[in-house]
Every structure is written in C-alpha cells, then in structure tokens.
Amino acid sequence: MRTRISGWRARYDQWFTVPQTVVVQPTTWCNLDCHYCYLPFRKLRHHMRPDVAAALAMSVARLTASGSPPIGIVWHGGEPLALGPQKFRALLAPFEDLRLAGRVHHYVQTNATLITDTWCELLTAYDIRVGVSIDGPAALNTERVDLRGKPAFDRILHGVRRLREYGIPFSVISVVATESITQPEELLGFLAELGCHSAGFNIEEVEGVNTDRQAPTPAQAEEFWRRTLIWTRSQGDRLKVRELERLAEYLHLIRTGQRAAWDERRLDPIPTVSVAGDVVLLSPELADTTDPAYGDFRAGNILHQSLPVILSGAHRLRYVRDFLTGLDRCRAGCAFFDFCRGAQAANRYFENGSLRSTETNYCRVSRQALVTALSTLATKEKGQAT
C-alpha cells in the first residue's frame, strides 16, 4: 500500500503545483437567475461566517510563508456583493495583514448590478481586482435575468459606470452562447467600448445543473475564434482577449527556444472553499455535486484541517486519481495536448461522466478550435502572400 500511495503522490506532484488561486464562496445566493447558470443552490441564502474566513486566512498564511508567489483569493458565486459591504468587510479582515505584506491579492467576480458608491470605496480600500460578468450588448445579454425574469443589462451597465467613475479597472467574462457565437465583432466592439482592460470568453458548457441547453458546435467555435483573431489584429490594443493571450504566450515561448519554461508549468489544484468551509479540488463547478463513486467531492473542511494538510492528502482522493489517469491519457493521445495541458476536470465529469475520460466539447470549442482557427488563418494568409 505504501508503494501505491507514494506512486500516486509522485504523479500528483508531477502534474500539480501549490495553489496560485483559492476560490472562496462568500454566499450561495445570487440576485440573478441566468438561464445557463450551473449553481444548484443559488436561490438559498447561506453566508460564510467570519470564523471560516479566519481559518482560511491562517491556511493561506502557511502556504505563503516560504516566500512563494502571492495567492489570488477569488470571491466568486453566487453573487459575492449580495453579502453586503459590512459582512464582506468582515470576511476580508483576517486576510488584511497578508494583503498588506503582498502575500495575497483579492479578486471578485460580480454581475455588477449591486455596485454602489459604498462598494466602490470598499473595492478601492482593499485593492480588490474586479471581474464583471456580462455577455455583450443588450441583444446578446438576454440570458442574464433577475429572479423575476427581467433583463439585468441596464443594471449591469449602471454598476460598470460606477466602477469607471471611481477609476476602478475591471476585466470581463462573457458566456458565449449559440447566438453570440455568430456575432463576435458585435461582442468585441461592445466590450472595447465598455472600458474593460481584458475579456475572457467562456463558450457555454454543459456542467452543474446546466445540462439541457444546446451548446455551440466546434465549427461555430472555430469561426468565432477566426473572426476574433482578425478583429484583434485590426484593432490593436483596444481589448486583450484572455484566450488569445494564452495562445500567444505559448507560441512565443516555443518560437524563442523557451519550451522548458512552458513544459515546467504545472496545474493549479484550485481549492474551492464553500460558505461552510468545505474544500473541493480541481474545479469550482464540482462543489455542491454528489456522485456514487466520488461522494460529495469534498477533500476536507477548513475548520478542521488546514489547507496544506488537505492538499497533502489530495492524491488519496479517488476523483483526483481518476483525473490524473485522464491527464495521462490526454498526453498520450491528443495532438493538442502540448497547448491545452489537459482541459478542465468539471467538463470531463459533466460531459462524459468520468474524470478518467479525455476529450470533451470544452476541449473542442475552447482549445482545439482556437488552435485550428489560427492555423487555418495563417495558412490562408501565407497562400495570399505567395
């Protein structure tokens, strides 16, 4: 048994690094009811207690004690601002010494509908980096509605204007669904005018409780990425696109003889801490999910075990072992692996029913289609040049 466990430990250490990101759920509740949302408990009002945040801060202090890079504390899902400024400030307090020492950075992913002057003052005081969830202009943002089914677009814009008035920089995450995937120029132009410094595109996925909607196809995704590449080339630095930046970094390292720098990168275990302190690894989307084989995916609870202790036992978890097996299979059989690095655990589980599986639609639309679009575009331009 010792040999088997040590073997799994070695495999885990080969693939994973110490956390660079910790996702924290300050509340389960969300004031919106987006049609594609994967969160099962977004209508329940469960909030994180300050003692849970304090226990997590102690763990993060241990993780950063040896001078390692700062950890990003990402406050995310339901809607973090629904907690209210006073309660949110109480959750931030245990991290303050770490933040002032440069050992943590705070991030919040918000739908922006609840942003007020008070929130802007808090975001500024704690140097919180803001991500706004918006899917484009009003015609492409129709999936984001409130609990009464009313469009949230105007309220999102109102919150964005507050951020801009206070000089708070922000990024954007847009869910790209079957309608918006055919209109990349409209989406990109809108986001550039919105004033965000960067945007990430999450092509709609089958995960969590979002299982019965039609996802975009790989052919649609390739066309979306091709047109996105053309638009960004023509617009200079108006908008940085997260996925294109990652691909550009990969190509730069390969072309400049720095492949080792890329190959040495390992995956982030992305500990996700629930309102009750439960810790799930690999993908935030696996939280609040139960399965006969994997139970509730919990690796531990921050009130009873420190995060370093929980992570030290990650290789013993069946779902982590299955994911490691899936990664080995990807590396052995996928032509896109060098860039992709194995995609996402949640997509394997929700799409294929197994973490030991390999290719997913997420792979096809968010990784493979991007590479293929660039290759096709480069080949076409080369042909036109000759």
XYZ file of N, CA, C and O in Angstrom, residues 190-284:
380
model
N -18.400 45.958 -28.451
C -19.098 46.408 -27.242
C -18.172 46.383 -26.034
O -18.122 47.346 -25.257
N -17.442 45.300 -25.870
C -16.561 45.181 -24.700
C -15.433 46.201 -24.745
O -15.020 46.730 -23.711
N -14.933 46.488 -25.936
C -13.888 47.504 -26.066
C -14.409 48.872 -25.639
O -13.712 49.641 -24.961
N -15.644 49.174 -26.016
C -16.253 50.455 -25.633
C -16.619 50.480 -24.152
O -16.662 51.544 -23.531
N -16.887 49.313 -23.581
C -17.284 49.238 -22.182
C -16.176 49.736 -21.254
O -16.451 50.254 -20.173
N -14.923 49.540 -21.681
C -13.806 50.051 -20.899
C -13.056 49.011 -20.097
O -12.191 49.362 -19.278
N -13.323 47.721 -20.324
C -12.582 46.695 -19.591
C -11.168 46.567 -20.158
O -10.937 46.842 -21.333
N -10.226 46.139 -19.340
C -8.846 46.007 -19.821
C -8.603 44.664 -20.487
O -7.635 44.513 -21.241
N -9.460 43.677 -20.200
C -9.321 42.374 -20.839
C -10.653 41.644 -20.761
O -11.520 41.978 -19.939
N -10.796 40.635 -21.619
C -12.033 39.855 -21.633
C -11.696 38.385 -21.800
O -10.754 38.021 -22.512
N -12.470 37.544 -21.144
C -12.371 36.105 -21.327
C -13.693 35.582 -21.833
O -14.755 36.053 -21.414
N -13.636 34.621 -22.743
C -14.849 34.085 -23.348
C -15.041 32.633 -22.917
O -14.229 31.765 -23.249
N -16.105 32.397 -22.177
C -16.475 31.040 -21.777
C -17.569 30.555 -22.723
O -18.733 30.940 -22.583
N -17.175 29.767 -23.715
C -18.177 29.207 -24.601
C -19.049 28.269 -23.776
O -18.540 27.428 -23.034
N -20.357 28.456 -23.870
C -21.285 27.790 -22.958
C -20.996 26.302 -22.842
O -20.807 25.607 -23.839
N -21.016 25.838 -21.591
C -20.630 24.468 -21.277
C -21.781 23.700 -20.630
O -22.659 24.297 -20.004
N -21.731 22.392 -20.759
C -22.646 21.510 -20.039
C -21.987 21.168 -18.714
O -20.985 20.448 -18.661
N -22.532 21.718 -17.610
C -21.956 21.457 -16.296
C -22.950 21.833 -15.222
O -23.872 22.625 -15.450
N -22.766 21.262 -14.039
C -23.657 21.535 -12.925
C -25.095 21.202 -13.294
O -25.393 20.127 -13.808
N -26.003 22.146 -13.025
C -27.413 21.928 -13.368
C -27.747 22.445 -14.760
O -28.896 22.376 -15.190
N -26.754 22.966 -15.467
C -26.973 23.425 -16.845
C -26.668 22.255 -17.795
O -25.569 22.114 -18.313
N -27.670 21.421 -18.019
C -27.440 20.193 -18.786
C -28.348 20.028 -19.992
O -28.144 19.094 -20.781
N -29.336 20.905 -20.178
C -30.318 20.652 -21.227
C -30.364 21.730 -22.305
O -31.304 21.795 -23.091
N -29.354 22.571 -22.368
C -29.300 23.610 -23.396
C -28.355 23.184 -24.516
O -27.413 22.427 -24.312
N -28.598 23.718 -25.705
C -27.768 23.403 -26.854
C -26.468 24.197 -26.780
O -26.481 25.427 -26.750
N -25.344 23.489 -26.738
C -24.041 24.160 -26.699
C -23.562 24.462 -28.117
O -23.912 23.754 -29.066
N -22.763 25.518 -28.294
C -22.189 25.803 -29.618
C -21.353 24.639 -30.126
O -20.761 23.879 -29.348
N -21.276 24.504 -31.440
C -20.542 23.394 -32.061
C -19.084 23.785 -32.294
O -18.743 24.971 -32.332
N -18.203 22.795 -32.489
C -16.806 23.106 -32.805
C -16.659 23.952 -34.070
O -15.787 24.824 -34.121
N -17.486 23.708 -35.083
C -17.404 24.507 -36.309
C -17.755 25.961 -36.028
O -17.094 26.890 -36.526
N -18.786 26.191 -35.226
C -19.141 27.560 -34.844
C -18.022 28.197 -34.035
O -17.709 29.382 -34.223
N -17.422 27.424 -33.152
C -16.343 27.955 -32.319
C -15.129 28.330 -33.159
O -14.508 29.379 -32.936
N -14.772 27.493 -34.112
C -13.618 27.814 -34.952
C -13.852 29.108 -35.713
O -12.946 29.955 -35.822
N -15.051 29.293 -36.236
C -15.360 30.536 -36.950
C -15.333 31.727 -35.995
O -14.851 32.813 -36.339
N -15.833 31.530 -34.776
C -15.804 32.591 -33.767
C -14.370 33.006 -33.467
O -14.054 34.208 -33.461
N -13.489 32.037 -33.257
C -12.102 32.371 -32.926
C -11.377 32.976 -34.129
O -10.559 33.887 -33.963
N -11.688 32.494 -35.314
C -11.051 33.062 -36.511
C -11.394 34.539 -36.655
O -10.504 35.384 -36.866
N -12.651 34.860 -36.506
C -13.076 36.255 -36.626
C -12.585 37.100 -35.446
O -12.288 38.294 -35.590
N -12.456 36.474 -34.286
C -11.898 37.181 -33.132
C -10.430 37.519 -33.364
O -9.972 38.632 -33.053
N -9.685 36.588 -33.921
C -8.284 36.840 -34.259
C -8.167 37.994 -35.259
O -7.317 38.884 -35.106
N -8.996 37.989 -36.279
C -8.962 39.054 -37.292
C -9.310 40.390 -36.655
O -8.648 41.406 -36.910
N -10.320 40.412 -35.801
C -10.740 41.663 -35.163
C -9.630 42.217 -34.272
O -9.341 43.418 -34.326
N -9.028 41.383 -33.452
C -7.997 41.882 -32.541
C -6.778 42.396 -33.298
O -6.137 43.365 -32.873
N -6.448 41.774 -34.415
C -5.330 42.261 -35.227
C -5.628 43.649 -35.787
O -4.739 44.503 -35.860
N -6.856 43.873 -36.175
C -7.214 45.141 -36.810
C -7.411 46.265 -35.798
O -7.357 47.435 -36.156
N -7.639 45.896 -34.524
C -7.974 46.902 -33.506
C -6.819 47.226 -32.566
O -6.993 47.997 -31.623
N -5.664 46.650 -32.809
C -4.512 46.971 -31.964
C -4.729 46.538 -30.530
O -5.098 45.403 -30.258
N -4.533 47.457 -29.597
C -4.611 47.137 -28.170
C -5.937 47.543 -27.538
O -6.015 47.725 -26.324
N -6.990 47.666 -28.332
C -8.270 48.100 -27.765
C -8.792 47.129 -26.719
O -9.446 47.532 -25.755
N -8.536 45.838 -26.913
C -9.049 44.844 -25.984
C -8.161 43.602 -26.004
O -7.887 43.052 -27.074
N -7.717 43.186 -24.828
C -6.963 41.938 -24.721
C -7.941 40.802 -24.463
O -8.826 40.913 -23.604
N -7.775 39.718 -25.205
C -8.639 38.542 -25.057
C -7.837 37.450 -24.357
O -6.771 37.049 -24.841
N -8.331 36.997 -23.237
C -7.613 36.043 -22.374
C -7.110 34.830 -23.144
O -5.944 34.445 -23.025
N -7.980 34.225 -23.950
C -7.617 33.003 -24.656
C -6.544 33.259 -25.708
O -5.632 32.432 -25.886
N -6.624 34.384 -26.391
C -5.614 34.706 -27.398
C -4.279 35.027 -26.737
O -3.215 34.697 -27.284
N -4.314 35.660 -25.591
C -3.087 35.979 -24.863
C -2.368 34.695 -24.429
O -1.145 34.601 -24.515
N -3.133 33.711 -23.993
C -2.523 32.443 -23.582
C -1.888 31.740 -24.773
O -0.768 31.210 -24.673
N -2.578 31.710 -25.893
C -2.027 31.075 -27.090
C -0.789 31.820 -27.570
O 0.215 31.197 -27.955
N -0.820 33.146 -27.533
C 0.328 33.937 -27.959
C 1.537 33.693 -27.062
O 2.673 33.601 -27.538
N 1.292 33.555 -25.758
C 2.395 33.276 -24.838
C 3.022 31.924 -25.146
O 4.249 31.779 -25.165
N 2.182 30.930 -25.376
C 2.668 29.593 -25.717
C 3.529 29.632 -26.972
O 4.656 29.119 -26.993
N 3.044 30.272 -28.018
C 3.785 30.331 -29.282
C 5.085 31.101 -29.124
O 6.118 30.731 -29.696
N 5.051 32.169 -28.336
C 6.272 32.962 -28.116
C 7.355 32.122 -27.439
O 8.523 32.152 -27.864
N 6.974 31.385 -26.399
C 7.953 30.576 -25.690
C 8.529 29.480 -26.582
O 9.734 29.207 -26.552
N 7.681 28.864 -27.386
C 8.151 27.805 -28.276
C 9.095 28.376 -29.331
O 10.165 27.826 -29.615
N 8.713 29.506 -29.919
C 9.499 30.091 -31.015
C 10.812 30.677 -30.550
O 11.752 30.804 -31.333
N 10.894 31.066 -29.285
C 12.118 31.696 -28.780
C 12.985 30.727 -27.986
O 13.858 31.153 -27.218
N 12.742 29.441 -28.169
C 13.584 28.441 -27.524
C 13.373 28.303 -26.037
O 14.269 27.843 -25.321
N 12.177 28.678 -25.539
C 11.908 28.602 -24.112
C 10.850 27.541 -23.790
O 10.058 27.700 -22.872
N 10.859 26.469 -24.575
C 9.870 25.415 -24.359
C 9.896 24.904 -22.918
O 8.848 24.600 -22.333
N 11.075 24.813 -22.333
C 11.171 24.281 -20.972
C 10.336 25.109 -19.997
O 9.731 24.562 -19.067
N 10.294 26.415 -20.224
C 9.519 27.279 -19.336
C 8.031 26.948 -19.407
O 7.307 27.061 -18.404
N 7.570 26.544 -20.584
C 6.170 26.147 -20.745
C 5.943 24.742 -20.179
O 4.993 24.496 -19.448
N 6.846 23.827 -20.509
C 6.689 22.435 -20.085
C 6.759 22.282 -18.569
O 6.170 21.349 -18.011
N 7.487 23.173 -17.925
C 7.644 23.058 -16.478
C 6.421 23.547 -15.703
O 6.299 23.308 -14.503
N 5.517 24.212 -16.388
C 4.327 24.707 -15.706
C 3.421 23.544 -15.302
O 3.183 22.638 -16.072
N 2.940 23.618 -14.084
C 2.040 22.583 -13.600
C 0.662 23.185 -13.334
O 0.481 24.403 -13.325
N -0.292 22.315 -13.138
C -1.673 22.732 -12.964
C -1.928 23.253 -11.558
O -1.279 22.840 -10.601
N -2.884 24.137 -11.439
C -3.317 24.668 -10.153
C -4.427 23.760 -9.613
O -5.401 23.498 -10.320
N -4.316 23.266 -8.385
C -5.395 22.434 -7.838
C -6.677 23.210 -7.538
O -7.724 22.617 -7.269
N -6.621 24.525 -7.588
C -7.767 25.429 -7.423
C -8.655 25.018 -6.248
O -9.824 24.646 -6.446
N -8.166 25.055 -5.024
C -9.058 24.760 -3.900
C -10.237 25.731 -3.894
O -10.067 26.950 -4.032
N -11.432 25.177 -3.768
C -12.640 25.983 -3.684
C -13.245 25.779 -2.306
O -13.512 24.644 -1.898
N -13.449 26.884 -1.589
C -13.913 26.828 -0.204
C -15.349 27.325 -0.145
O -15.644 28.469 -0.509
N -16.260 26.472 0.311
C -17.681 26.809 0.367
C -17.978 27.707 1.559
O -17.123 27.940 2.424
N -19.213 28.168 1.637
C -19.616 29.019 2.753
C -19.412 28.317 4.089
O -19.161 28.962 5.114
N -19.510 26.989 4.096
C -19.360 26.221 5.343
C -17.920 25.795 5.595
O -17.636 25.154 6.616
N -16.999 26.112 4.664
C -15.600 25.743 4.837
C -15.203 24.450 4.160
O -14.037 24.040 4.235
N -16.151 23.782 3.496
C -15.813 22.566 2.761
C -14.906 22.896 1.583
O -15.091 23.914 0.900
N -13.931 22.030 1.322
C -12.941 22.259 0.274
C -13.107 21.206 -0.818
O -13.120 20.007 -0.546
N -13.245 21.685 -2.049
C -13.270 20.827 -3.231
C -12.085 21.216 -4.102
O -11.744 22.405 -4.208
N -11.444 20.243 -4.735
C -10.272 20.496 -5.568
C -10.602 20.337 -7.049
O -11.629 19.798 -7.415
N -9.723 20.839 -7.870
C -9.690 20.697 -9.331
C -10.591 21.661 -10.090
O -10.169 22.296 -11.054
N -11.870 21.799 -9.702
C -12.792 22.678 -10.431
C -13.848 23.204 -9.478
O -14.489 22.400 -8.778
N -14.076 24.517 -9.443
C -15.144 25.048 -8.584
C -16.509 24.454 -8.905
O -17.359 24.328 -8.020
